[in-house]
PDB file of C-alpha atoms in Angstrom:
ATOM      1  CA  MET J   1      27.851  18.216  12.566  1.00 79.00           C
ATOM      2  CA  ARG J   2      24.979  15.768  12.106  1.00 86.00           C
ATOM      3  CA  ASN J   3      23.150  15.810   8.766  1.00 93.00           C
ATOM      4  CA  PRO J   4      19.465  15.473   9.712  1.00 92.00           C
ATOM      5  CA  THR J   5      18.478  14.095   6.311  1.00 96.00           C
ATOM      6  CA  PHE J   6      20.133  10.739   6.937  1.00 97.00           C
ATOM      7  CA  GLU J   7      21.973  10.796  10.263  1.00 98.00           C
ATOM      8  CA  PHE J   8      19.628   9.832  13.081  1.00 98.00           C
ATOM      9  CA  THR J   9      19.794   9.051  16.770  1.00 98.00           C
ATOM     10  CA  ARG J  10      16.297   7.581  17.128  1.00 98.00           C
ATOM     11  CA  ALA J  11      13.661   5.652  15.228  1.00 98.00           C
ATOM     12  CA  ILE J  12      10.113   4.545  15.966  1.00 99.00           C
ATOM     13  CA  THR J  13       8.748   1.219  14.720  1.00 98.00           C
ATOM     14  CA  ARG J  14       5.645  -0.850  15.453  1.00 98.00           C
ATOM     15  CA  ARG J  15       5.435  -4.622  15.551  1.00 98.00           C
ATOM     16  CA  PRO J  16       2.982  -6.145  13.045  1.00 98.00           C
ATOM     17  CA  ALA J  17      -0.420  -7.204  14.364  1.00 98.00           C
ATOM     18  CA  SER J  18      -2.053 -10.591  13.936  1.00 98.00           C
ATOM     19  CA  THR J  19      -4.663  -8.843  11.755  1.00 98.00           C
ATOM     20  CA  ILE J  20      -2.195  -7.943   8.970  1.00 96.00           C
ATOM     21  CA  ALA J  21      -4.093 -10.066   6.428  1.00 94.00           C
ATOM     22  CA  SER J  22      -6.813  -7.388   6.563  1.00 95.00           C
ATOM     23  CA  GLY J  23      -4.360  -4.687   5.503  1.00 94.00           C
ATOM     24  CA  LEU J  24      -4.844  -2.518   2.436  1.00 94.00           C
ATOM     25  CA  ARG J  25      -3.286  -3.547  -0.861  1.00 93.00           C
ATOM     26  CA  ALA J  26      -3.565  -2.412  -4.457  1.00 85.00           C
ATOM     27  CA  GLU J  27      -3.519  -5.974  -5.754  1.00 86.00           C
ATOM     28  CA  ASN J  28      -4.175  -9.220  -3.945  1.00 90.00           C
ATOM     29  CA  VAL J  29      -1.116 -11.399  -4.440  1.00 89.00           C
ATOM     30  CA  GLY J  30      -1.749 -13.500  -1.346  1.00 92.00           C
ATOM     31  CA  ASN J  31      -1.788 -12.863   2.369  1.00 94.00           C
ATOM     32  CA  PRO J  32       1.395 -12.018   4.242  1.00 97.00           C
ATOM     33  CA  SER J  33       2.730 -14.430   6.834  1.00 97.00           C
ATOM     34  CA  LEU J  34       2.717 -13.037  10.366  1.00 97.00           C
ATOM     35  CA  ASP J  35       5.779 -15.105  11.259  1.00 98.00           C
ATOM     36  CA  GLY J  36       7.548 -13.793   8.173  1.00 97.00           C
ATOM     37  CA  MET J  37       6.589 -10.222   8.986  1.00 97.00           C
ATOM     38  CA  LEU J  38       7.797 -10.551  12.567  1.00 98.00           C
ATOM     39  CA  ALA J  39      11.120 -12.058  11.479  1.00 98.00           C
ATOM     40  CA  ALA J  40      11.657  -9.279   8.944  1.00 98.00           C
ATOM     41  CA  HIS J  41      10.680  -6.682  11.541  1.00 98.00           C
ATOM     42  CA  ALA J  42      13.264  -8.054  13.960  1.00 98.00           C
ATOM     43  CA  ALA J  43      15.963  -7.920  11.273  1.00 98.00           C
ATOM     44  CA  TYR J  44      14.967  -4.373  10.377  1.00 98.00           C
ATOM     45  CA  VAL J  45      15.128  -3.188  13.988  1.00 98.00           C
ATOM     46  CA  ALA J  46      18.461  -4.936  14.479  1.00 98.00           C
ATOM     47  CA  ALA J  47      19.891  -3.144  11.442  1.00 98.00           C
ATOM     48  CA  LEU J  48      18.746   0.236  12.764  1.00 98.00           C
ATOM     49  CA  ARG J  49      20.215  -0.483  16.203  1.00 98.00           C
ATOM     50  CA  SER J  50      23.499  -1.633  14.699  1.00 98.00           C
ATOM     51  CA  THR J  51      24.196   1.997  13.742  1.00 98.00           C
ATOM     52  CA  GLY J  52      24.010   3.086  17.389  1.00 98.00           C
ATOM     53  CA  ALA J  53      20.511   4.541  17.200  1.00 98.00           C
ATOM     54  CA  LYS J  54      17.840   4.067  19.859  1.00 98.00           C
ATOM     55  CA  VAL J  55      14.795   2.260  18.443  1.00 98.00           C
ATOM     56  CA  ILE J  56      11.388   2.627  20.081  1.00 98.00           C
ATOM     57  CA  GLU J  57       9.316  -0.487  19.342  1.00 98.00           C
ATOM     58  CA  LEU J  58       5.597   0.091  19.793  1.00 98.00           C
ATOM     59  CA  ASP J  59       3.086  -2.675  20.463  1.00 98.00           C
ATOM     60  CA  PRO J  60       0.905  -4.042  17.649  1.00 98.00           C
ATOM     61  CA  LEU J  61      -2.478  -2.422  17.033  1.00 98.00           C
ATOM     62  CA  GLU J  62      -4.934  -5.201  16.266  1.00 98.00           C
ATOM     63  CA  ALA J  63      -7.621  -2.702  15.209  1.00 98.00           C
ATOM     64  CA  PHE J  64      -5.298  -1.193  12.594  1.00 98.00           C
ATOM     65  CA  PRO J  65      -3.765  -3.886  10.333  1.00 97.00           C
ATOM     66  CA  ASP J  66      -1.610  -1.322   8.468  1.00 97.00           C
ATOM     67  CA  ALA J  67      -0.228   0.304  11.619  1.00 98.00           C
ATOM     68  CA  GLN J  68       3.264  -1.174  11.220  1.00 98.00           C
ATOM     69  CA  PHE J  69       3.680   1.337   8.378  1.00 98.00           C
ATOM     70  CA  VAL J  70       4.339   4.118  10.865  1.00 98.00           C
ATOM     71  CA  GLU J  71       5.954   6.496   8.373  1.00 98.00           C
ATOM     72  CA  ASP J  72       2.562   7.512   6.998  1.00 98.00           C
ATOM     73  CA  THR J  73       1.429   8.912  10.349  1.00 98.00           C
ATOM     74  CA  ALA J  74       3.957  11.734  10.763  1.00 98.00           C
ATOM     75  CA  LEU J  75       6.818  13.791   9.400  1.00 98.00           C
ATOM     76  CA  CYS J  76       9.796  14.191  11.716  1.00 98.00           C
ATOM     77  CA  LEU J  77      11.973  17.285  11.261  1.00 98.00           C
ATOM     78  CA  PRO J  78      14.704  18.756  13.488  1.00 97.00           C
ATOM     79  CA  GLN J  79      12.328  21.476  14.707  1.00 97.00           C
ATOM     80  CA  GLY J  80       9.428  19.173  15.568  1.00 98.00           C
ATOM     81  CA  ALA J  81       7.008  16.558  14.321  1.00 98.00           C
ATOM     82  CA  ILE J  82       3.902  16.980  12.182  1.00 98.00           C
ATOM     83  CA  LEU J  83       1.061  14.507  12.488  1.00 98.00           C
ATOM     84  CA  MET J  84      -0.323  13.561   9.088  1.00 98.00           C
ATOM     85  CA  ARG J  85      -3.903  13.014   7.900  1.00 98.00           C
ATOM     86  CA  PRO J  86      -3.924   9.736   5.932  1.00 97.00           C
ATOM     87  CA  GLY J  87      -5.900   9.517   2.713  1.00 96.00           C
ATOM     88  CA  ALA J  88      -7.094   5.990   3.517  1.00 95.00           C
ATOM     89  CA  PRO J  89     -10.058   6.317   5.940  1.00 95.00           C
ATOM     90  CA  SER J  90      -9.196   3.043   7.690  1.00 96.00           C
ATOM     91  CA  ARG J  91      -5.821   4.494   8.705  1.00 97.00           C
ATOM     92  CA  LEU J  92      -6.933   7.798  10.230  1.00 97.00           C
ATOM     93  CA  GLY J  93      -7.014   6.332  13.744  1.00 98.00           C
ATOM     94  CA  GLU J  94      -3.328   5.371  13.560  1.00 98.00           C
ATOM     95  CA  VAL J  95      -2.315   9.013  13.937  1.00 98.00           C
ATOM     96  CA  ALA J  96      -3.915   9.383  17.370  1.00 98.00           C
ATOM     97  CA  GLU J  97      -2.165   6.188  18.447  1.00 98.00           C
ATOM     98  CA  MET J  98       1.214   7.592  17.366  1.00 98.00           C
ATOM     99  CA  ALA J  99       0.725  11.082  18.836  1.00 98.00           C
ATOM    100  CA  PRO J 100       1.664  10.332  22.490  1.00 98.00           C
ATOM    101  CA  THR J 101       4.984   8.764  21.479  1.00 98.00           C
ATOM    102  CA  LEU J 102       5.921  11.740  19.329  1.00 98.00           C
ATOM    103  CA  ARG J 103       4.900  14.209  22.031  1.00 98.00           C
ATOM    104  CA  ALA J 104       7.221  12.398  24.418  1.00 98.00           C
ATOM    105  CA  CYS J 105      10.073  12.835  21.908  1.00 98.00           C
ATOM    106  CA  TYR J 106       9.403  16.381  20.689  1.00 98.00           C
ATOM    107  CA  GLY J 107       8.613  19.669  22.357  1.00 98.00           C
ATOM    108  CA  ASP J 108       6.709  20.902  19.303  1.00 98.00           C
ATOM    109  CA  VAL J 109       4.173  18.620  17.607  1.00 98.00           C
ATOM    110  CA  ARG J 110       1.846  20.090  14.974  1.00 98.00           C
ATOM    111  CA  GLU J 111      -0.881  18.371  12.985  1.00 98.00           C
ATOM    112  CA  ILE J 112      -2.557  18.438   9.608  1.00 98.00           C
ATOM    113  CA  THR J 113      -6.172  19.236  10.450  1.00 98.00           C
ATOM    114  CA  GLY J 114      -7.762  18.975   7.019  1.00 96.00           C
ATOM    115  CA  PRO J 115      -9.872  18.973   4.981  1.00 97.00           C
ATOM    116  CA  GLY J 116      -6.905  17.781   2.938  1.00 98.00           C
ATOM    117  CA  HIS J 117      -5.021  14.505   3.267  1.00 98.00           C
ATOM    118  CA  ILE J 118      -1.320  13.709   3.281  1.00 98.00           C
ATOM    119  CA  GLU J 119       0.760  10.640   4.140  1.00 98.00           C
ATOM    120  CA  GLY J 120       4.422  10.401   5.074  1.00 98.00           C
ATOM    121  CA  GLY J 121       5.112   7.957   2.254  1.00 97.00           C
ATOM    122  CA  ASP J 122       4.703  10.846  -0.175  1.00 98.00           C
ATOM    123  CA  ILE J 123       7.314  13.063   1.527  1.00 98.00           C
ATOM    124  CA  LEU J 124      11.040  13.064   0.767  1.00 98.00           C
ATOM    125  CA  VAL J 125      13.222  15.400   2.829  1.00 98.00           C
ATOM    126  CA  THR J 126      16.466  16.241   1.039  1.00 97.00           C
ATOM    127  CA  GLY J 127      19.390  18.444   1.974  1.00 94.00           C
ATOM    128  CA  LYS J 128      17.788  21.515   0.412  1.00 94.00           C
ATOM    129  CA  GLU J 129      14.003  21.055   0.329  1.00 97.00           C
ATOM    130  CA  ILE J 130      10.992  18.921   1.132  1.00 98.00           C
ATOM    131  CA  LEU J 131       9.562  17.147  -1.910  1.00 98.00           C
ATOM    132  CA  VAL J 132       5.921  16.080  -1.627  1.00 98.00           C
ATOM    133  CA  GLY J 133       4.328  13.876  -4.252  1.00 97.00           C
ATOM    134  CA  ARG J 134       0.651  14.202  -5.019  1.00 97.00           C
ATOM    135  CA  SER J 135      -0.933  10.758  -5.108  1.00 95.00           C
ATOM    136  CA  ASP J 136      -4.179   8.942  -4.378  1.00 94.00           C
ATOM    137  CA  ARG J 137      -3.321   9.354  -0.682  1.00 96.00           C
ATOM    138  CA  THR J 138      -2.005  12.955  -0.732  1.00 98.00           C
ATOM    139  CA  ASP J 139      -3.969  15.844  -2.214  1.00 98.00           C
ATOM    140  CA  ALA J 140      -3.331  19.523  -2.956  1.00 98.00           C
ATOM    141  CA  GLU J 141      -4.985  20.716   0.256  1.00 98.00           C
ATOM    142  CA  GLY J 142      -2.841  18.427   2.380  1.00 98.00           C
ATOM    143  CA  VAL J 143       0.316  19.587   0.642  1.00 98.00           C
ATOM    144  CA  ALA J 144      -0.652  23.251   1.113  1.00 98.00           C
ATOM    145  CA  GLU J 145      -1.254  22.814   4.844  1.00 98.00           C
ATOM    146  CA  LEU J 146       2.072  21.030   5.290  1.00 98.00           C
ATOM    147  CA  ALA J 147       3.830  23.793   3.330  1.00 98.00           C
ATOM    148  CA  GLU J 148       2.528  26.412   5.777  1.00 98.00           C
ATOM    149  CA  ILE J 149       3.870  24.529   8.800  1.00 98.00           C
ATOM    150  CA  ALA J 150       7.187  23.721   7.120  1.00 98.00           C
ATOM    151  CA  ALA J 151       7.674  27.380   6.156  1.00 98.00           C
ATOM    152  CA  GLU J 152       7.318  28.412   9.808  1.00 98.00           C
ATOM    153  CA  TRP J 153      10.275  26.144  10.540  1.00 97.00           C
ATOM    154  CA  GLY J 154      12.347  27.499   7.654  1.00 97.00           C
ATOM    155  CA  HIS J 155      11.818  24.658   5.169  1.00 97.00           C
ATOM    156  CA  SER J 156      10.962  25.155   1.501  1.00 97.00           C
ATOM    157  CA  LEU J 157       8.505  22.649   0.058  1.00 98.00           C
ATOM    158  CA  ARG J 158       8.033  21.664  -3.565  1.00 98.00           C
ATOM    159  CA  GLU J 159       5.024  19.761  -4.861  1.00 97.00           C
ATOM    160  CA  VAL J 160       5.708  17.046  -7.426  1.00 96.00           C
ATOM    161  CA  PHE J 161       3.617  14.237  -8.861  1.00 93.00           C
ATOM    162  CA  THR J 162       3.666  10.497  -8.240  1.00 90.00           C
ATOM    163  CA  PRO J 163       3.425   8.306 -11.379  1.00 88.00           C
ATOM    164  CA  GLU J 164      -0.044   6.950 -12.065  1.00 88.00           C
ATOM    165  CA  GLY J 165      -0.568   3.553 -10.513  1.00 87.00           C
ATOM    166  CA  VAL J 166       2.207   4.070  -7.933  1.00 90.00           C
ATOM    167  CA  LEU J 167       0.946   4.180  -4.332  1.00 90.00           C
ATOM    168  CA  HIS J 168       3.348   6.707  -2.812  1.00 96.00           C
ATOM    169  CA  PHE J 169       6.037   9.055  -4.104  1.00 97.00           C
ATOM    170  CA  LYS J 170       8.658   7.149  -2.108  1.00 98.00           C
ATOM    171  CA  THR J 171       7.528   3.860  -3.609  1.00 97.00           C
ATOM    172  CA  ASP J 172       9.677   4.992  -6.527  1.00 97.00           C
ATOM    173  CA  CYS J 173      12.515   6.872  -4.817  1.00 98.00           C
ATOM    174  CA  SER J 174      14.630   7.225  -1.708  1.00 98.00           C
ATOM    175  CA  LEU J 175      17.364   9.461  -0.344  1.00 98.00           C
ATOM    176  CA  MET J 176      20.889   8.071  -0.362  1.00 98.00           C
ATOM    177  CA  ASP J 177      22.535  11.220   1.004  1.00 97.00           C
ATOM    178  CA  ALA J 178      21.698  14.920   1.093  1.00 93.00           C
ATOM    179  CA  GLU J 179      22.243  15.325  -2.659  1.00 94.00           C
ATOM    180  CA  THR J 180      21.757  11.808  -4.052  1.00 98.00           C
ATOM    181  CA  ILE J 181      18.478  10.081  -4.831  1.00 98.00           C
ATOM    182  CA  LEU J 182      17.807   6.473  -5.814  1.00 98.00           C
ATOM    183  CA  SER J 183      14.919   6.484  -8.281  1.00 98.00           C
ATOM    184  CA  THR J 184      13.049   4.510 -10.879  1.00 98.00           C
ATOM    185  CA  LYS J 185      13.591   5.747 -14.411  1.00 97.00           C
ATOM    186  CA  ARG J 186       9.860   6.491 -14.783  1.00 96.00           C
ATOM    187  CA  LEU J 187       9.859   8.888 -11.843  1.00 97.00           C
ATOM    188  CA  ASP J 188      13.135  10.576 -12.755  1.00 97.00           C
ATOM    189  CA  ALA J 189      11.809  11.117 -16.302  1.00 96.00           C
ATOM    190  CA  SER J 190       9.299  13.602 -14.860  1.00 95.00           C
ATOM    191  CA  GLY J 191      12.153  16.009 -14.138  1.00 96.00           C
ATOM    192  CA  CYS J 192      11.355  16.231 -10.429  1.00 97.00           C
ATOM    193  CA  PHE J 193      14.985  15.545  -9.431  1.00 98.00           C
ATOM    194  CA  GLU J 194      16.687  18.169 -11.559  1.00 96.00           C
ATOM    195  CA  GLY J 195      19.758  19.436  -9.711  1.00 96.00           C
ATOM    196  CA  TYR J 196      20.279  16.188  -7.797  1.00 98.00           C
ATOM    197  CA  ARG J 197      22.616  13.278  -8.397  1.00 98.00           C
ATOM    198  CA  VAL J 198      20.301  10.429  -9.384  1.00 98.00           C
ATOM    199  CA  LEU J 199      21.039   6.708  -9.298  1.00 98.00           C
ATOM    200  CA  HIS J 200      18.581   4.568 -11.251  1.00 98.00           C
ATOM    201  CA  VAL J 201      17.462   1.200  -9.962  1.00 98.00           C
ATOM    202  CA  ALA J 202      18.107  -1.633 -12.401  1.00 98.00           C
ATOM    203  CA  ASP J 203      15.468  -2.401 -15.027  1.00 98.00           C
ATOM    204  CA  GLY J 204      12.981  -4.892 -13.635  1.00 98.00           C
ATOM    205  CA  GLU J 205      13.957  -4.027 -10.051  1.00 98.00           C
ATOM    206  CA  GLU J 206      11.700  -1.000  -9.594  1.00 97.00           C
ATOM    207  CA  ALA J 207      10.591  -2.258  -6.171  1.00 96.00           C
ATOM    208  CA  ALA J 208      14.148  -1.679  -4.930  1.00 98.00           C
ATOM    209  CA  ALA J 209      13.634   2.095  -5.147  1.00 98.00           C
ATOM    210  CA  ASN J 210      12.043   2.237  -1.712  1.00 98.00           C
ATOM    211  CA  ALA J 211      15.037   2.090   0.620  1.00 98.00           C
ATOM    212  CA  ILE J 212      16.322   4.207   3.499  1.00 98.00           C
ATOM    213  CA  ARG J 213      19.670   5.751   4.295  1.00 98.00           C
ATOM    214  CA  PHE J 214      20.058   5.387   8.041  1.00 98.00           C
ATOM    215  CA  ASN J 215      23.406   6.604   9.361  1.00 98.00           C
ATOM    216  CA  ASN J 216      26.117   4.453   7.741  1.00 98.00           C
ATOM    217  CA  LEU J 217      23.665   1.952   6.233  1.00 98.00           C
ATOM    218  CA  VAL J 218      21.304   1.776   3.290  1.00 98.00           C
ATOM    219  CA  LEU J 219      18.489  -0.609   4.193  1.00 98.00           C
ATOM    220  CA  MET J 220      17.010  -2.115   1.044  1.00 98.00           C
ATOM    221  CA  ALA J 221      14.718  -4.991   0.197  1.00 98.00           C
ATOM    222  CA  ALA J 222      16.496  -8.264  -0.495  1.00 98.00           C
ATOM    223  CA  GLY J 223      16.247  -9.891  -3.904  1.00 98.00           C
ATOM    224  CA  PHE J 224      17.423  -7.060  -6.146  1.00 98.00           C
ATOM    225  CA  PRO J 225      21.061  -7.967  -6.892  1.00 98.00           C
ATOM    226  CA  CYS J 226      21.643  -5.538  -9.761  1.00 98.00           C
ATOM    227  CA  THR J 227      20.488  -2.519  -7.752  1.00 98.00           C
ATOM    228  CA  ALA J 228      22.484  -3.730  -4.753  1.00 98.00           C
ATOM    229  CA  GLU J 229      25.556  -3.803  -6.977  1.00 98.00           C
ATOM    230  CA  ILE J 230      24.839  -0.270  -8.220  1.00 98.00           C
ATOM    231  CA  LEU J 231      24.713   0.994  -4.636  1.00 98.00           C
ATOM    232  CA  ASP J 232      27.814  -0.962  -3.659  1.00 98.00           C
ATOM    233  CA  ILE J 233      29.791   0.504  -6.535  1.00 98.00           C
ATOM    234  CA  ALA J 234      28.551   3.966  -5.545  1.00 98.00           C
ATOM    235  CA  GLY J 235      30.126   3.422  -2.131  1.00 98.00           C
ATOM    236  CA  TYR J 236      27.119   2.684   0.074  1.00 98.00           C
ATOM    237  CA  GLU J 237      27.062   0.028   2.802  1.00 98.00           C
ATOM    238  CA  ILE J 238      23.976  -2.113   2.297  1.00 98.00           C
ATOM    239  CA  ALA J 239      21.808  -4.103   4.678  1.00 98.00           C
ATOM    240  CA  GLU J 240      19.315  -6.303   2.821  1.00 98.00           C
ATOM    241  CA  ILE J 241      16.014  -7.058   4.552  1.00 98.00           C
ATOM    242  CA  ASP J 242      13.461  -9.672   3.482  1.00 98.00           C
ATOM    243  CA  ASN J 243      10.473  -7.653   2.244  1.00 97.00           C
ATOM    244  CA  THR J 244       8.472 -10.548   0.790  1.00 97.00           C
ATOM    245  CA  ASP J 245       5.519 -10.325   3.162  1.00 97.00           C
ATOM    246  CA  CYS J 246       5.573  -6.564   3.628  1.00 96.00           C
ATOM    247  CA  ALA J 247       5.410  -6.091  -0.150  1.00 96.00           C
ATOM    248  CA  LYS J 248       2.107  -7.967  -0.253  1.00 97.00           C
ATOM    249  CA  LEU J 249       0.684  -4.965   1.618  1.00 96.00           C
ATOM    250  CA  ASP J 250       2.457  -2.459  -0.673  1.00 95.00           C
ATOM    251  CA  GLY J 251       5.027  -1.780   2.051  1.00 95.00           C
ATOM    252  CA  GLY J 252       8.751  -1.154   1.866  1.00 96.00           C
ATOM    253  CA  MET J 253      11.759  -0.068   3.888  1.00 98.00           C
ATOM    254  CA  SER J 254      10.803   3.558   4.503  1.00 98.00           C
ATOM    255  CA  CYS J 255       7.244   2.711   5.554  1.00 97.00           C
ATOM    256  CA  LEU J 256       8.406   0.804   8.609  1.00 98.00           C
ATOM    257  CA  SER J 257       9.962   3.579  10.689  1.00 98.00           C
ATOM    258  CA  LEU J 258       9.942   7.204  11.686  1.00 98.00           C
ATOM    259  CA  ARG J 259      13.509   8.485  11.840  1.00 98.00           C
ATOM    260  CA  PHE J 260      14.914  11.531  13.641  1.00 98.00           C
TER     261      PHE J 260
END
């Protein structure tokens, strides 16, 4: 029987637009290279497809320079999809652009109508619950509205808190399997993962915490050898993807796809 927390048959991605240099970022560490982003995108899609999954590649959206970070637009669950309401005003229009694709994939598509805000980067679906991190992009009202929809589909939701200065909850954690979470020490110290098996990323490699388990693979950013070794020893098959340019826009592995 398929485990819907990490075993998927489909994914949705979007190719980066030529306007990516206008994308949001917490700190300006230089503009990303479009060629670099496109090469990394191709490697990412190839890794997803190598597991046997069907990958839907959407066209770039020049009007939305952050639109390649499709995860923030929706939450995909076995029962249906829920369209999010991003906390960054410049990203609100991305949801309407994603909606037709999700409606073609799902018979039941709900939406967060507001006034609250919530982004997919703050949502971690585990084998027993949905964890939602409050952040600058996800507020209490958004979490409450999502909880109502999730409850209708039989999911329990627990609100937790993202460390100060961290963009999204999943910036600092990712699901390795239904009961195992890869996390930074600072996030795990909050106690939000009590009852789970937790693997800590190596000191100084906190950016490695944003990864994805996709079927037999763990896709992680390249350049974090100590964390890669930790995952290898734990028995996970790793695919390392160049995240150099994506990271300049505060992006990581989970941001780049919707998985279901």
